[in-house]
Each structure stands twice: as C-alpha cells, then as structure tokens.
mmCIF file of C-alpha atoms in Angstrom:
data_model
loop_
_atom_site.group_PDB
_atom_site.id
_atom_site.type_symbol
_atom_site.label_atom_id
_atom_site.label_comp_id
_atom_site.label_asym_id
_atom_site.label_seq_id
_atom_site.Cartn_x
_atom_site.Cartn_y
_atom_site.Cartn_z
ATOM 1 C CA MET N 1 21.541 36.031 62.694
ATOM 2 C CA LYS N 2 23.452 32.928 61.276
ATOM 3 C CA LEU N 3 24.901 32.424 57.980
ATOM 4 C CA SER N 4 23.104 29.661 55.809
ATOM 5 C CA VAL N 5 25.507 27.751 53.705
ATOM 6 C CA ARG N 6 24.564 25.517 50.419
ATOM 7 C CA LEU N 7 27.165 22.697 50.410
ATOM 8 C CA ALA N 8 28.917 21.906 47.241
ATOM 9 C CA ALA N 9 27.500 18.357 47.332
ATOM 10 C CA LEU N 10 24.189 19.200 47.359
ATOM 11 C CA LEU N 11 25.147 20.083 43.685
ATOM 12 C CA THR N 12 25.858 16.511 42.996
ATOM 13 C CA PRO N 13 22.758 15.071 41.459
ATOM 14 C CA ALA N 14 22.848 18.250 38.931
ATOM 15 C CA VAL N 15 26.275 17.391 38.137
ATOM 16 C CA LEU N 16 25.224 13.702 37.678
ATOM 17 C CA LEU N 17 22.673 15.031 35.296
ATOM 18 C CA ALA N 18 25.179 16.961 33.707
ATOM 19 C CA ALA N 19 27.407 13.922 33.334
ATOM 20 C CA ALA N 20 24.999 11.560 32.116
ATOM 21 C CA CYS N 21 24.578 13.797 29.008
ATOM 22 C CA ALA N 22 28.336 14.192 28.204
ATOM 23 C CA PRO N 23 30.677 11.742 26.046
ATOM 24 C CA GLN N 24 31.657 9.133 27.941
ATOM 25 C CA THR N 25 34.945 8.763 28.580
ATOM 26 C CA SER N 26 36.884 5.292 27.725
ATOM 27 C CA ASP N 27 37.346 2.283 30.147
ATOM 28 C CA ASN N 28 39.991 3.434 32.679
ATOM 29 C CA SER N 29 40.309 0.631 34.550
ATOM 30 C CA ALA N 30 42.566 0.482 38.149
ATOM 31 C CA SER N 31 46.290 -0.173 37.831
ATOM 32 C CA ASP N 32 47.142 -3.684 38.591
ATOM 33 C CA GLN N 33 50.795 -1.858 39.847
ATOM 34 C CA ASP N 34 51.912 -0.143 42.668
ATOM 35 C CA GLU N 35 55.294 0.686 42.401
ATOM 36 C CA GLN N 36 56.924 2.343 45.438
ATOM 37 C CA THR N 37 59.738 4.150 43.683
ATOM 38 C CA GLY N 38 59.426 6.523 40.455
ATOM 39 C CA THR N 39 58.054 9.982 39.244
ATOM 40 C CA LEU N 40 54.407 10.700 40.807
ATOM 41 C CA ARG N 41 52.649 13.303 38.659
ATOM 42 C CA VAL N 42 50.483 16.100 40.681
ATOM 43 C CA TRP N 43 48.067 18.793 39.035
ATOM 44 C CA LEU N 44 47.011 21.303 41.644
ATOM 45 C CA PHE N 45 44.906 24.234 40.551
ATOM 46 C CA GLN N 46 47.118 27.635 39.541
ATOM 47 C CA GLU N 47 45.852 30.570 42.087
ATOM 48 C CA VAL N 48 45.265 34.067 41.528
ATOM 49 C CA ASN N 49 48.536 34.692 43.577
ATOM 50 C CA ASN N 50 50.332 31.372 43.758
ATOM 51 C CA ARG N 51 53.379 31.433 45.683
ATOM 52 C CA PRO N 52 52.202 30.921 48.874
ATOM 53 C CA LYS N 53 50.708 27.967 47.918
ATOM 54 C CA GLU N 54 53.551 26.935 45.846
ATOM 55 C CA LYS N 55 55.857 27.461 49.326
ATOM 56 C CA ILE N 56 53.501 24.995 51.462
ATOM 57 C CA VAL N 57 53.307 22.459 48.445
ATOM 58 C CA ASP N 58 57.222 22.437 48.091
ATOM 59 C CA ALA N 59 57.421 21.903 51.866
ATOM 60 C CA VAL N 60 55.151 18.897 52.002
ATOM 61 C CA LEU N 61 56.656 17.553 48.785
ATOM 62 C CA ALA N 62 60.330 17.818 50.655
ATOM 63 C CA GLY N 63 59.064 15.671 53.624
ATOM 64 C CA PHE N 64 57.393 13.447 51.231
ATOM 65 C CA GLU N 65 60.387 12.569 49.097
ATOM 66 C CA GLU N 66 62.665 12.501 52.366
ATOM 67 C CA ALA N 67 60.500 9.608 53.802
ATOM 68 C CA HIS N 68 60.011 7.682 50.190
ATOM 69 C CA ASP N 69 63.655 6.938 48.846
ATOM 70 C CA GLY N 70 63.430 6.947 45.233
ATOM 71 C CA ALA N 71 59.954 8.568 44.847
ATOM 72 C CA GLU N 72 59.736 12.189 43.258
ATOM 73 C CA VAL N 73 56.768 14.648 42.805
ATOM 74 C CA SER N 74 56.541 16.566 39.682
ATOM 75 C CA VAL N 75 53.519 19.127 40.284
ATOM 76 C CA GLU N 76 52.017 20.920 37.455
ATOM 77 C CA TYR N 77 49.841 23.994 38.169
ATOM 78 C CA ILE N 78 46.871 23.979 35.723
ATOM 79 C CA PRO N 79 44.369 26.716 35.348
ATOM 80 C CA VAL N 80 41.327 26.398 36.861
ATOM 81 C CA GLU N 81 39.266 27.687 33.808
ATOM 82 C CA THR N 82 40.330 24.710 31.772
ATOM 83 C CA ARG N 83 40.511 21.700 34.435
ATOM 84 C CA ALA N 84 37.299 20.049 32.733
ATOM 85 C CA GLN N 85 38.913 19.482 29.522
ATOM 86 C CA ARG N 86 42.407 18.272 31.068
ATOM 87 C CA VAL N 87 40.816 16.032 33.790
ATOM 88 C CA ARG N 88 38.394 13.942 31.152
ATOM 89 C CA ALA N 89 41.254 13.842 28.837
ATOM 90 C CA ALA N 90 43.329 12.550 31.718
ATOM 91 C CA PHE N 91 40.623 10.165 32.179
ATOM 92 C CA ASN N 92 40.775 8.856 28.579
ATOM 93 C CA ASP N 93 44.522 8.448 28.545
ATOM 94 C CA PRO N 94 45.561 6.721 31.557
ATOM 95 C CA GLY N 95 49.081 6.381 30.082
ATOM 96 C CA SER N 96 49.918 10.484 30.265
ATOM 97 C CA ALA N 97 47.307 11.271 33.311
ATOM 98 C CA PRO N 98 48.664 12.453 36.539
ATOM 99 C CA ASP N 99 48.336 10.300 39.462
ATOM 100 C CA LEU N 100 46.886 12.747 41.979
ATOM 101 C CA ILE N 101 44.890 16.063 40.993
ATOM 102 C CA GLU N 102 43.424 18.779 43.059
ATOM 103 C CA TYR N 103 39.737 19.378 41.927
ATOM 104 C CA GLY N 104 36.489 21.346 42.559
ATOM 105 C CA ASN N 105 34.630 19.315 45.006
ATOM 106 C CA THR N 106 31.366 20.222 42.856
ATOM 107 C CA ASP N 107 32.953 17.526 40.427
ATOM 108 C CA THR N 108 33.161 14.335 43.112
ATOM 109 C CA ALA N 109 29.969 12.624 41.810
ATOM 110 C CA GLY N 110 30.921 13.252 38.003
ATOM 111 C CA TYR N 111 34.468 11.878 37.964
ATOM 112 C CA VAL N 112 33.263 8.717 39.794
ATOM 113 C CA LYS N 113 30.716 8.422 37.135
ATOM 114 C CA ASP N 114 33.637 8.831 34.415
ATOM 115 C CA GLY N 115 35.334 5.957 36.527
ATOM 116 C CA GLY N 116 38.306 8.493 36.992
ATOM 117 C CA LEU N 117 38.623 8.632 40.793
ATOM 118 C CA ALA N 118 40.578 5.698 42.873
ATOM 119 C CA ASP N 119 38.357 4.611 45.816
ATOM 120 C CA ILE N 120 40.138 5.145 48.934
ATOM 121 C CA THR N 121 37.371 4.236 51.570
ATOM 122 C CA ALA N 122 39.686 1.885 53.400
ATOM 123 C CA GLU N 123 42.849 4.179 53.206
ATOM 124 C CA PHE N 124 40.350 7.264 54.500
ATOM 125 C CA THR N 125 38.993 5.109 57.150
ATOM 126 C CA ASP N 126 42.134 4.258 58.913
ATOM 127 C CA TRP N 127 43.654 7.611 58.715
ATOM 128 C CA ASP N 128 44.006 9.231 62.115
ATOM 129 C CA ALA N 129 43.199 12.493 60.754
ATOM 130 C CA ALA N 130 39.717 11.341 59.319
ATOM 131 C CA LYS N 131 38.126 11.486 62.525
ATOM 132 C CA ASP N 132 38.147 14.913 62.680
ATOM 133 C CA THR N 133 36.821 15.378 58.975
ATOM 134 C CA ASP N 134 33.306 17.206 59.775
ATOM 135 C CA PRO N 135 30.516 15.237 58.459
ATOM 136 C CA THR N 136 29.735 18.069 56.050
ATOM 137 C CA ALA N 137 33.162 18.145 54.331
ATOM 138 C CA LYS N 138 33.115 14.321 53.896
ATOM 139 C CA ARG N 139 29.761 14.481 51.815
ATOM 140 C CA SER N 140 31.900 16.029 49.110
ATOM 141 C CA VAL N 141 33.945 13.299 48.791
ATOM 142 C CA THR N 142 31.582 10.511 49.100
ATOM 143 C CA VAL N 143 29.672 8.835 46.558
ATOM 144 C CA ASP N 144 27.115 6.005 47.486
ATOM 145 C CA GLY N 145 28.845 5.645 50.923
ATOM 146 C CA ARG N 146 32.304 5.274 49.409
ATOM 147 C CA VAL N 147 35.358 7.924 49.623
ATOM 148 C CA TYR N 148 36.880 8.946 46.407
ATOM 149 C CA SER N 149 39.054 11.683 47.852
ATOM 150 C CA VAL N 150 40.222 13.882 50.574
ATOM 151 C CA PRO N 151 38.779 17.323 51.508
ATOM 152 C CA TYR N 152 41.527 20.133 50.820
ATOM 153 C CA PHE N 153 39.880 22.937 51.780
ATOM 154 C CA VAL N 154 36.061 24.378 52.375
ATOM 155 C CA GLY N 155 35.438 28.033 51.326
ATOM 156 C CA VAL N 156 32.738 30.194 51.728
ATOM 157 C CA ARG N 157 32.115 33.547 49.246
ATOM 158 C CA ALA N 158 31.151 36.805 50.903
ATOM 159 C CA LEU N 159 31.321 40.258 49.632
ATOM 160 C CA TYR N 160 34.525 42.216 49.734
ATOM 161 C CA TYR N 161 34.521 45.865 49.703
ATOM 162 C CA ARG N 162 37.082 48.951 50.094
ATOM 163 C CA THR N 163 36.652 50.581 53.404
ATOM 164 C CA ASP N 164 38.746 53.796 51.902
ATOM 165 C CA VAL N 165 36.262 54.188 48.887
ATOM 166 C CA PHE N 166 33.129 53.509 51.633
ATOM 167 C CA ASP N 167 34.467 56.374 53.825
ATOM 168 C CA GLU N 168 35.352 58.829 50.816
ATOM 169 C CA LEU N 169 31.832 58.489 49.524
ATOM 170 C CA GLY N 170 29.860 58.193 52.701
ATOM 171 C CA LEU N 171 28.557 55.001 52.301
ATOM 172 C CA LYS N 172 27.888 51.761 54.630
ATOM 173 C CA PRO N 173 28.204 48.119 53.557
ATOM 174 C CA PRO N 174 24.648 47.154 51.729
ATOM 175 C CA GLN N 175 21.979 45.746 53.972
ATOM 176 C CA SER N 176 19.818 44.200 50.981
ATOM 177 C CA GLN N 177 20.412 43.002 47.304
ATOM 178 C CA ALA N 178 18.818 46.262 46.039
ATOM 179 C CA GLU N 179 21.310 48.219 48.157
ATOM 180 C CA LEU N 180 23.975 46.272 46.764
ATOM 181 C CA VAL N 181 23.065 46.961 43.279
ATOM 182 C CA ALA N 182 22.509 50.845 43.989
ATOM 183 C CA THR N 183 25.444 50.910 46.245
ATOM 184 C CA ALA N 184 27.340 49.634 43.141
ATOM 185 C CA ARG N 185 26.208 51.981 40.968
ATOM 186 C CA GLU N 186 26.435 54.814 42.929
ATOM 187 C CA ILE N 187 30.271 54.363 43.291
ATOM 188 C CA ARG N 188 30.528 53.641 39.486
ATOM 189 C CA ALA N 189 28.896 56.944 39.117
ATOM 190 C CA ALA N 190 31.098 58.790 41.624
ATOM 191 C CA LYS N 191 34.385 57.136 40.405
ATOM 192 C CA PRO N 192 34.160 56.143 36.587
ATOM 193 C CA GLY N 193 37.582 54.645 36.686
ATOM 194 C CA LEU N 194 36.412 51.923 39.120
ATOM 195 C CA TYR N 195 34.103 49.093 38.583
ATOM 196 C CA GLY N 196 30.966 49.419 41.660
ATOM 197 C CA LEU N 197 30.913 45.371 41.757
ATOM 198 C CA ALA N 198 32.864 43.181 40.208
ATOM 199 C CA VAL N 199 30.882 40.559 38.615
ATOM 200 C CA GLY N 200 31.688 37.644 35.907
ATOM 201 C CA GLY N 201 29.390 36.190 33.476
ATOM 202 C CA ALA N 202 31.278 32.878 34.208
ATOM 203 C CA TYR N 203 31.320 33.387 37.679
ATOM 204 C CA THR N 204 28.443 31.210 38.421
ATOM 205 C CA TYR N 205 29.203 30.586 42.189
ATOM 206 C CA GLY N 206 28.840 34.417 42.509
ATOM 207 C CA ALA N 207 25.628 34.214 40.912
ATOM 208 C CA LEU N 208 23.925 31.658 43.329
ATOM 209 C CA PRO N 209 23.649 33.563 46.313
ATOM 210 C CA PHE N 210 21.120 35.587 44.316
ATOM 211 C CA ILE N 211 19.148 32.907 42.985
ATOM 212 C CA TRP N 212 18.980 31.202 46.508
ATOM 213 C CA ALA N 213 18.189 34.598 48.424
ATOM 214 C CA HIS N 214 15.228 34.526 45.880
ATOM 215 C CA GLY N 215 14.223 31.143 46.619
ATOM 216 C CA GLY N 216 15.223 29.603 43.510
ATOM 217 C CA GLU N 217 16.773 26.316 42.787
ATOM 218 C CA LEU N 218 19.015 24.699 40.623
ATOM 219 C CA ALA N 219 17.178 21.353 40.875
ATOM 220 C CA THR N 220 14.531 19.788 42.721
ATOM 221 C CA GLY N 221 13.317 16.233 43.257
ATOM 222 C CA LYS N 222 14.331 13.271 45.735
ATOM 223 C CA GLY N 223 15.198 9.380 45.839
ATOM 224 C CA GLY N 224 17.710 10.189 42.850
ATOM 225 C CA SER N 225 15.156 11.886 40.089
ATOM 226 C CA TYR N 226 16.010 15.305 39.880
ATOM 227 C CA ALA N 227 14.566 17.907 37.327
ATOM 228 C CA SER N 228 15.927 21.398 36.459
ATOM 229 C CA ALA N 229 14.379 24.252 38.531
ATOM 230 C CA ILE N 230 16.736 27.042 37.161
ATOM 231 C CA ASP N 231 14.010 28.512 34.943
ATOM 232 C CA GLY N 232 11.521 28.681 37.850
ATOM 233 C CA ALA N 233 10.281 32.151 38.515
ATOM 234 C CA ALA N 234 12.030 32.471 41.768
ATOM 235 C CA ALA N 235 15.298 31.673 39.962
ATOM 236 C CA ARG N 236 14.612 34.200 37.604
ATOM 237 C CA LYS N 237 14.061 36.969 39.946
ATOM 238 C CA GLY N 238 17.678 36.425 41.137
ATOM 239 C CA ILE N 239 19.317 35.769 37.958
ATOM 240 C CA LYS N 240 17.756 38.861 36.502
ATOM 241 C CA ALA N 241 19.205 40.776 39.933
ATOM 242 C CA TYR N 242 22.596 39.461 39.187
ATOM 243 C CA THR N 243 22.614 40.034 35.525
ATOM 244 C CA SER N 244 21.663 43.917 36.479
ATOM 245 C CA LEU N 245 25.351 44.238 37.120
ATOM 246 C CA PHE N 246 26.198 43.908 33.505
ATOM 247 C CA GLY N 247 26.556 47.443 32.188
ATOM 248 C CA ASP N 248 28.006 50.472 31.840
ATOM 249 C CA ASP N 249 26.738 51.803 35.114
ATOM 250 C CA ASN N 250 28.840 49.214 36.876
ATOM 251 C CA CYS N 251 30.835 46.577 35.495
ATOM 252 C CA PRO N 252 30.591 46.952 31.135
ATOM 253 C CA ALA N 253 29.267 43.763 29.888
ATOM 254 C CA ALA N 254 32.105 44.032 27.029
ATOM 255 C CA THR N 255 34.384 43.223 29.508
ATOM 256 C CA CYS N 256 32.869 41.218 32.613
ATOM 257 C CA ALA N 257 30.734 39.158 30.776
ATOM 258 C CA GLY N 258 33.699 36.723 29.949
ATOM 259 C CA TRP N 259 34.897 37.146 33.598
ATOM 260 C CA GLY N 260 35.202 34.007 36.092
ATOM 261 C CA GLY N 261 35.639 34.163 39.521
ATOM 262 C CA ASN N 262 39.323 34.791 39.720
ATOM 263 C CA ASP N 263 38.860 37.947 37.344
ATOM 264 C CA THR N 264 36.824 39.488 39.633
ATOM 265 C CA VAL N 265 39.242 38.909 42.661
ATOM 266 C CA THR N 266 41.906 40.136 40.596
ATOM 267 C CA ALA N 267 40.018 43.089 39.876
ATOM 268 C CA PHE N 268 39.513 44.248 43.111
ATOM 269 C CA ALA N 269 42.818 43.205 44.231
ATOM 270 C CA SER N 270 44.572 45.349 42.100
ATOM 271 C CA GLY N 271 42.335 48.405 42.732
ATOM 272 C CA LYS N 272 40.122 48.283 39.907
ATOM 273 C CA ALA N 273 36.666 47.604 41.959
ATOM 274 C CA ALA N 274 35.293 49.140 44.954
ATOM 275 C CA MET N 275 33.447 45.608 45.712
ATOM 276 C CA ALA N 276 33.618 41.834 44.853
ATOM 277 C CA ILE N 277 32.050 38.408 45.702
ATOM 278 C CA GLY N 278 35.334 36.449 46.959
ATOM 279 C CA GLY N 279 35.910 33.226 49.093
ATOM 280 C CA ASP N 280 37.964 33.045 52.297
ATOM 281 C CA PHE N 281 40.188 31.299 50.155
ATOM 282 C CA SER N 282 40.673 35.071 48.287
ATOM 283 C CA HIS N 283 41.877 36.527 51.252
ATOM 284 C CA GLN N 284 45.862 36.031 50.300
ATOM 285 C CA ALA N 285 45.450 37.148 47.068
ATOM 286 C CA VAL N 286 43.575 40.669 48.351
ATOM 287 C CA GLU N 287 46.337 40.709 50.892
ATOM 288 C CA ALA N 288 49.008 41.010 48.153
ATOM 289 C CA GLY N 289 47.209 43.075 46.006
ATOM 290 C CA GLU N 290 46.862 47.006 45.929
ATOM 291 C CA VAL N 291 44.227 47.030 48.732
ATOM 292 C CA ARG N 292 45.850 45.612 51.152
ATOM 293 C CA GLY N 293 44.535 47.500 54.586
ATOM 294 C CA ARG N 294 41.926 49.052 52.904
ATOM 295 C CA TYR N 295 39.064 46.598 52.516
ATOM 296 C CA ALA N 296 37.017 44.484 54.751
ATOM 297 C CA VAL N 297 34.924 41.803 54.110
ATOM 298 C CA VAL N 298 30.951 41.252 55.114
ATOM 299 C CA PRO N 299 28.144 38.741 54.137
ATOM 300 C CA LEU N 300 26.625 38.973 51.520
ATOM 301 C CA PRO N 301 23.265 40.517 51.913
ATOM 302 C CA GLY N 302 20.333 38.803 50.881
ATOM 303 C CA VAL N 303 16.868 40.299 49.838
ATOM 304 C CA GLU N 304 15.435 41.535 53.068
ATOM 305 C CA SER N 305 17.275 44.101 54.755
ATOM 306 C CA GLY N 306 19.505 42.622 57.561
ATOM 307 C CA SER N 307 19.246 39.263 55.608
ATOM 308 C CA ILE N 308 22.090 37.592 54.744
ATOM 309 C CA ALA N 309 21.947 35.462 50.988
ATOM 310 C CA PRO N 310 22.760 31.474 51.573
ATOM 311 C CA ALA N 311 26.611 31.608 50.825
ATOM 312 C CA PHE N 312 28.027 28.790 48.455
ATOM 313 C CA ALA N 313 30.182 26.681 50.126
ATOM 314 C CA GLY N 314 32.973 25.529 47.746
ATOM 315 C CA GLY N 315 36.315 24.143 48.075
ATOM 316 C CA ASN N 316 38.415 21.622 46.671
ATOM 317 C CA ASN N 317 39.454 17.808 46.695
ATOM 318 C CA LEU N 318 42.567 15.957 46.312
ATOM 319 C CA GLY N 319 41.889 12.750 44.593
ATOM 320 C CA VAL N 320 43.847 9.626 43.563
ATOM 321 C CA LEU N 321 43.290 8.726 40.116
ATOM 322 C CA LYS N 322 42.130 5.014 39.517
ATOM 323 C CA SER N 323 44.449 4.402 36.633
ATOM 324 C CA THR N 324 47.508 5.364 38.999
ATOM 325 C CA SER N 325 50.416 2.550 39.194
ATOM 326 C CA HIS N 326 51.988 4.371 42.225
ATOM 327 C CA ARG N 327 48.390 3.801 44.775
ATOM 328 C CA THR N 328 50.391 3.794 48.018
ATOM 329 C CA LEU N 329 52.431 6.670 47.153
ATOM 330 C CA ALA N 330 49.604 8.701 46.005
ATOM 331 C CA VAL N 331 47.293 8.361 48.882
ATOM 332 C CA ASP N 332 50.320 9.196 51.159
ATOM 333 C CA LEU N 333 51.000 12.228 49.420
ATOM 334 C CA VAL N 334 47.221 13.430 49.683
ATOM 335 C CA LYS N 335 47.101 12.937 53.592
ATOM 336 C CA ARG N 336 50.604 14.805 53.667
ATOM 337 C CA LEU N 337 49.127 17.423 51.372
ATOM 338 C CA ALA N 338 45.553 17.562 53.001
ATOM 339 C CA SER N 339 47.027 17.367 56.856
ATOM 340 C CA LYS N 340 46.105 20.253 59.371
ATOM 341 C CA GLU N 341 50.033 20.772 59.467
ATOM 342 C CA ALA N 342 49.916 21.370 55.694
ATOM 343 C CA PRO N 343 47.186 24.327 55.190
ATOM 344 C CA SER N 344 46.555 24.812 51.129
ATOM 345 C CA GLY N 345 48.462 28.096 50.849
ATOM 346 C CA ARG N 346 45.161 30.168 50.179
ATOM 347 C CA SER N 347 44.518 31.191 53.391
ATOM 348 C CA THR N 348 41.189 29.212 53.644
ATOM 349 C CA GLY N 349 38.994 27.987 56.609
ATOM 350 C CA CYS N 350 35.749 29.260 57.797
ATOM 351 C CA TRP N 351 35.308 33.243 58.561
ATOM 352 C CA GLY N 352 35.210 34.500 61.948
ATOM 353 C CA TRP N 353 31.225 36.077 61.228
ATOM 354 C CA ALA N 354 29.847 38.535 63.149
ATOM 355 C CA THR N 355 26.443 38.679 64.358
ATOM 356 C CA THR N 356 25.557 41.411 62.246
ATOM 357 C CA PRO N 357 26.924 42.983 58.838
ATOM 358 C CA GLY N 358 29.441 45.734 59.209
ATOM 359 C CA ARG N 359 32.695 43.525 60.865
ATOM 360 C CA THR N 360 35.601 42.254 58.760
ATOM 361 C CA ALA N 361 35.676 38.619 58.525
ATOM 362 C CA ASP N 362 38.981 36.940 59.742
ATOM 363 C CA SER N 363 40.291 33.877 57.808
ATOM 364 C CA ALA N 364 41.491 30.592 59.587
ATOM 365 C CA PRO N 365 44.172 28.151 58.870
ATOM 366 C CA SER N 366 42.734 25.534 56.551
ATOM 367 C CA SER N 367 40.520 22.853 57.797
ATOM 368 C CA SER N 368 37.567 21.058 57.511
ATOM 369 C CA SER N 369 36.693 20.852 60.951
ATOM 370 C CA CYS N 370 36.623 24.472 61.224
ATOM 371 C CA TRP N 371 33.159 24.263 59.878
ATOM 372 C CA LYS N 372 32.304 23.360 63.468
ATOM 373 C CA SER N 373 33.254 26.835 64.581
ATOM 374 C CA SER N 374 31.253 29.038 62.026
ATOM 375 C CA GLY N 375 28.173 28.801 63.730
ATOM 376 C CA ALA N 376 26.422 28.097 60.222
ATOM 377 C CA PRO N 377 24.071 25.608 59.328
ATOM 378 C CA SER N 378 23.933 23.800 55.920
ATOM 379 C CA ARG N 379 21.298 24.362 53.924
ATOM 380 C CA SER N 380 19.415 21.525 51.442
#
C-alpha cells in the first residue's frame, strides 16, 4: 500500500483564479541596486515551537555575516495566520518590504502574478545543490518555466494519536474515515476532558484529504482554463465527513470552528486531544509537548477500510522579493537557509511509512530529495 500525495503545486490554478479576483498590487518593479553591504530584512514563519528553528537560523546567519563583511541580517518571525495581508502589503510598499520571505508553496503562482517575487532561474540553475532537488519540489517554485524561489521543506500530513489513550480504552488506529469519526466520538464520550480528534474550521489542509478520499476535487480543467469543483457531489461528501467532527461529541464548534492547523497541533501536543492531523513538520512541537513518548503516527485512513486518504503535500519556499536592493546577498542567504546542511528546524522531511497502518512514522532531515525515498507517487 502506497501513500498517494497531492502536491501543493497542483493547486496553483486555483490560486491563480483567486488572485485574478483579488485587488491588484501596485507596480513593484525590480530595484536597480544590488548593494553588497547593509541590513537584509527577512521574514520567516513563527512555528508552534519556534526555538529549534531559531537556533538553526541563527547558526546560518552567523556563517552568512562572517562571509559578507558589512552585511547584517534582521529576522522577524511572523504569524502564519496573517501572512497573506503582510506579504501583499510588502508587495505594495517596496520601501518597507523585506528582502527575503518564507511562504507557503501554494502561494507561488499568486505571488508571481502579483509581481512580488524575483526570477532567480539563473542563480538556481547554477547552484550545485539544485541538481538534488526533486522535480516534484521544483514544481512548487516554478511558474511558466521560470524559477521564483527555492524549496525550504516539503511536508505531508498524517494522523497523530495518543498511544496511552488508545491502550487504556482498548482502541486500535482507525482503518477508515468512518472508524476515525467513530473513534473520535468514543474517546470524547469516555474522556470528556479530551477532544477525540482536534479539527479546525480554518484548517483547509486538514480537510482536503477527506475531500479527495471521497473522489472530490477543488478544480477541474486543462490548458490553463479551470472551473471550481468544490461544490460537486463527491466533494460535498468529503466536506460533510470533515464537518461532522465539529460538535460537542468530539470538538465543539464554539471552540474549534476558528482553529487553524497550528491550533490543532497545539491541542494535541498539550495533551488536550487524543488525535490530530499534523505534518511531519509538527513532530518537533509534539516532542516538546506533554505527550512526548506517548504518541504514534499513521497515515490518515481513506473511505474504504485499509485504504489511505490522499495526503496533502504542503511545505514552504524561500523567495527573494523583486524589490530588494540586496539581490546577490539575498540569493546567497536563501541558498544557505535551504541547504541540506541547514534543515528548517521543523524536523521536516518524508515520513518512513509502513506498508500498513499502525506503525509510527519517523521524521527525516529536511531535504526535498527525500521525496525519492518515500515511495509515494504524486497524484494529479
């Protein structure tokens, strides 16, 4: 049994459609300066447990500043939830914009359409490490054959569950989505102080496997023309399966409707939930939480018993803004941050999937090339 992976890059048509309906940003043409000294401003994402990431980034920055006399780096860790507003504001105001940003790989097409990212095709092609970038990961930084950023990490979501709770209640990892829902409710009934499965109304990527497992799609089309399919019958079944988990018998809507992915991972890591849909990049936060040593990870089950739901392959990229006045320095810093010697600090990488559900998945060092070891075909 292989894990079927849906790639973030496949969502770019939908992103483009959304971008087409969004207010256009102002002209942010490329700077005619390429300063070799001064301060580079960097925006990276604030994680659930950010300290490991900060340590790795600090080490990279020390090496960078040592290599570039007169250059300094100022890093700001921004909340994931407000990234869209901040990044688009930066595109509109180059004078106060950062030189380099971390961003979700589903945003590449939209940011390119907005004219915010620099085309770094030449620098990427000349980079020795680029040859090890898996074609799948490279797709998430490529638009119309041009490269606009570097893959930082790729992450696949799966089901975290509390082994101590399951052992106490005599439960086994669910083999189907129906079993998943039933198990979540059984745990909540037996332990009212726990959410059975932490879910979030703002956690789109947690809901997508439910939609895909039922045969639904976000959009359909070809040749550059796409139409929404989220209102199709199959997609509605998946949405109904996911939203059925919002209620007093699992995760009360009054609390969970506003949650995003970080909130669900936090609930699990803090011991408030028996299950959660998290990524391999969530491993670090869970290890630092109350449930350390008392959890395992298995693929999220599909509709049929023993099947696996298509997993959403998310992740982040590092991009240089077109408006930067430190292009050469910014590109060099991107390469250093994205190198194999400097993992992202999220304990990211590919899961070591077992052939059948029930075995803990192991995280691997961050590297886009680890896709080759996952045995998981991409699914279009």
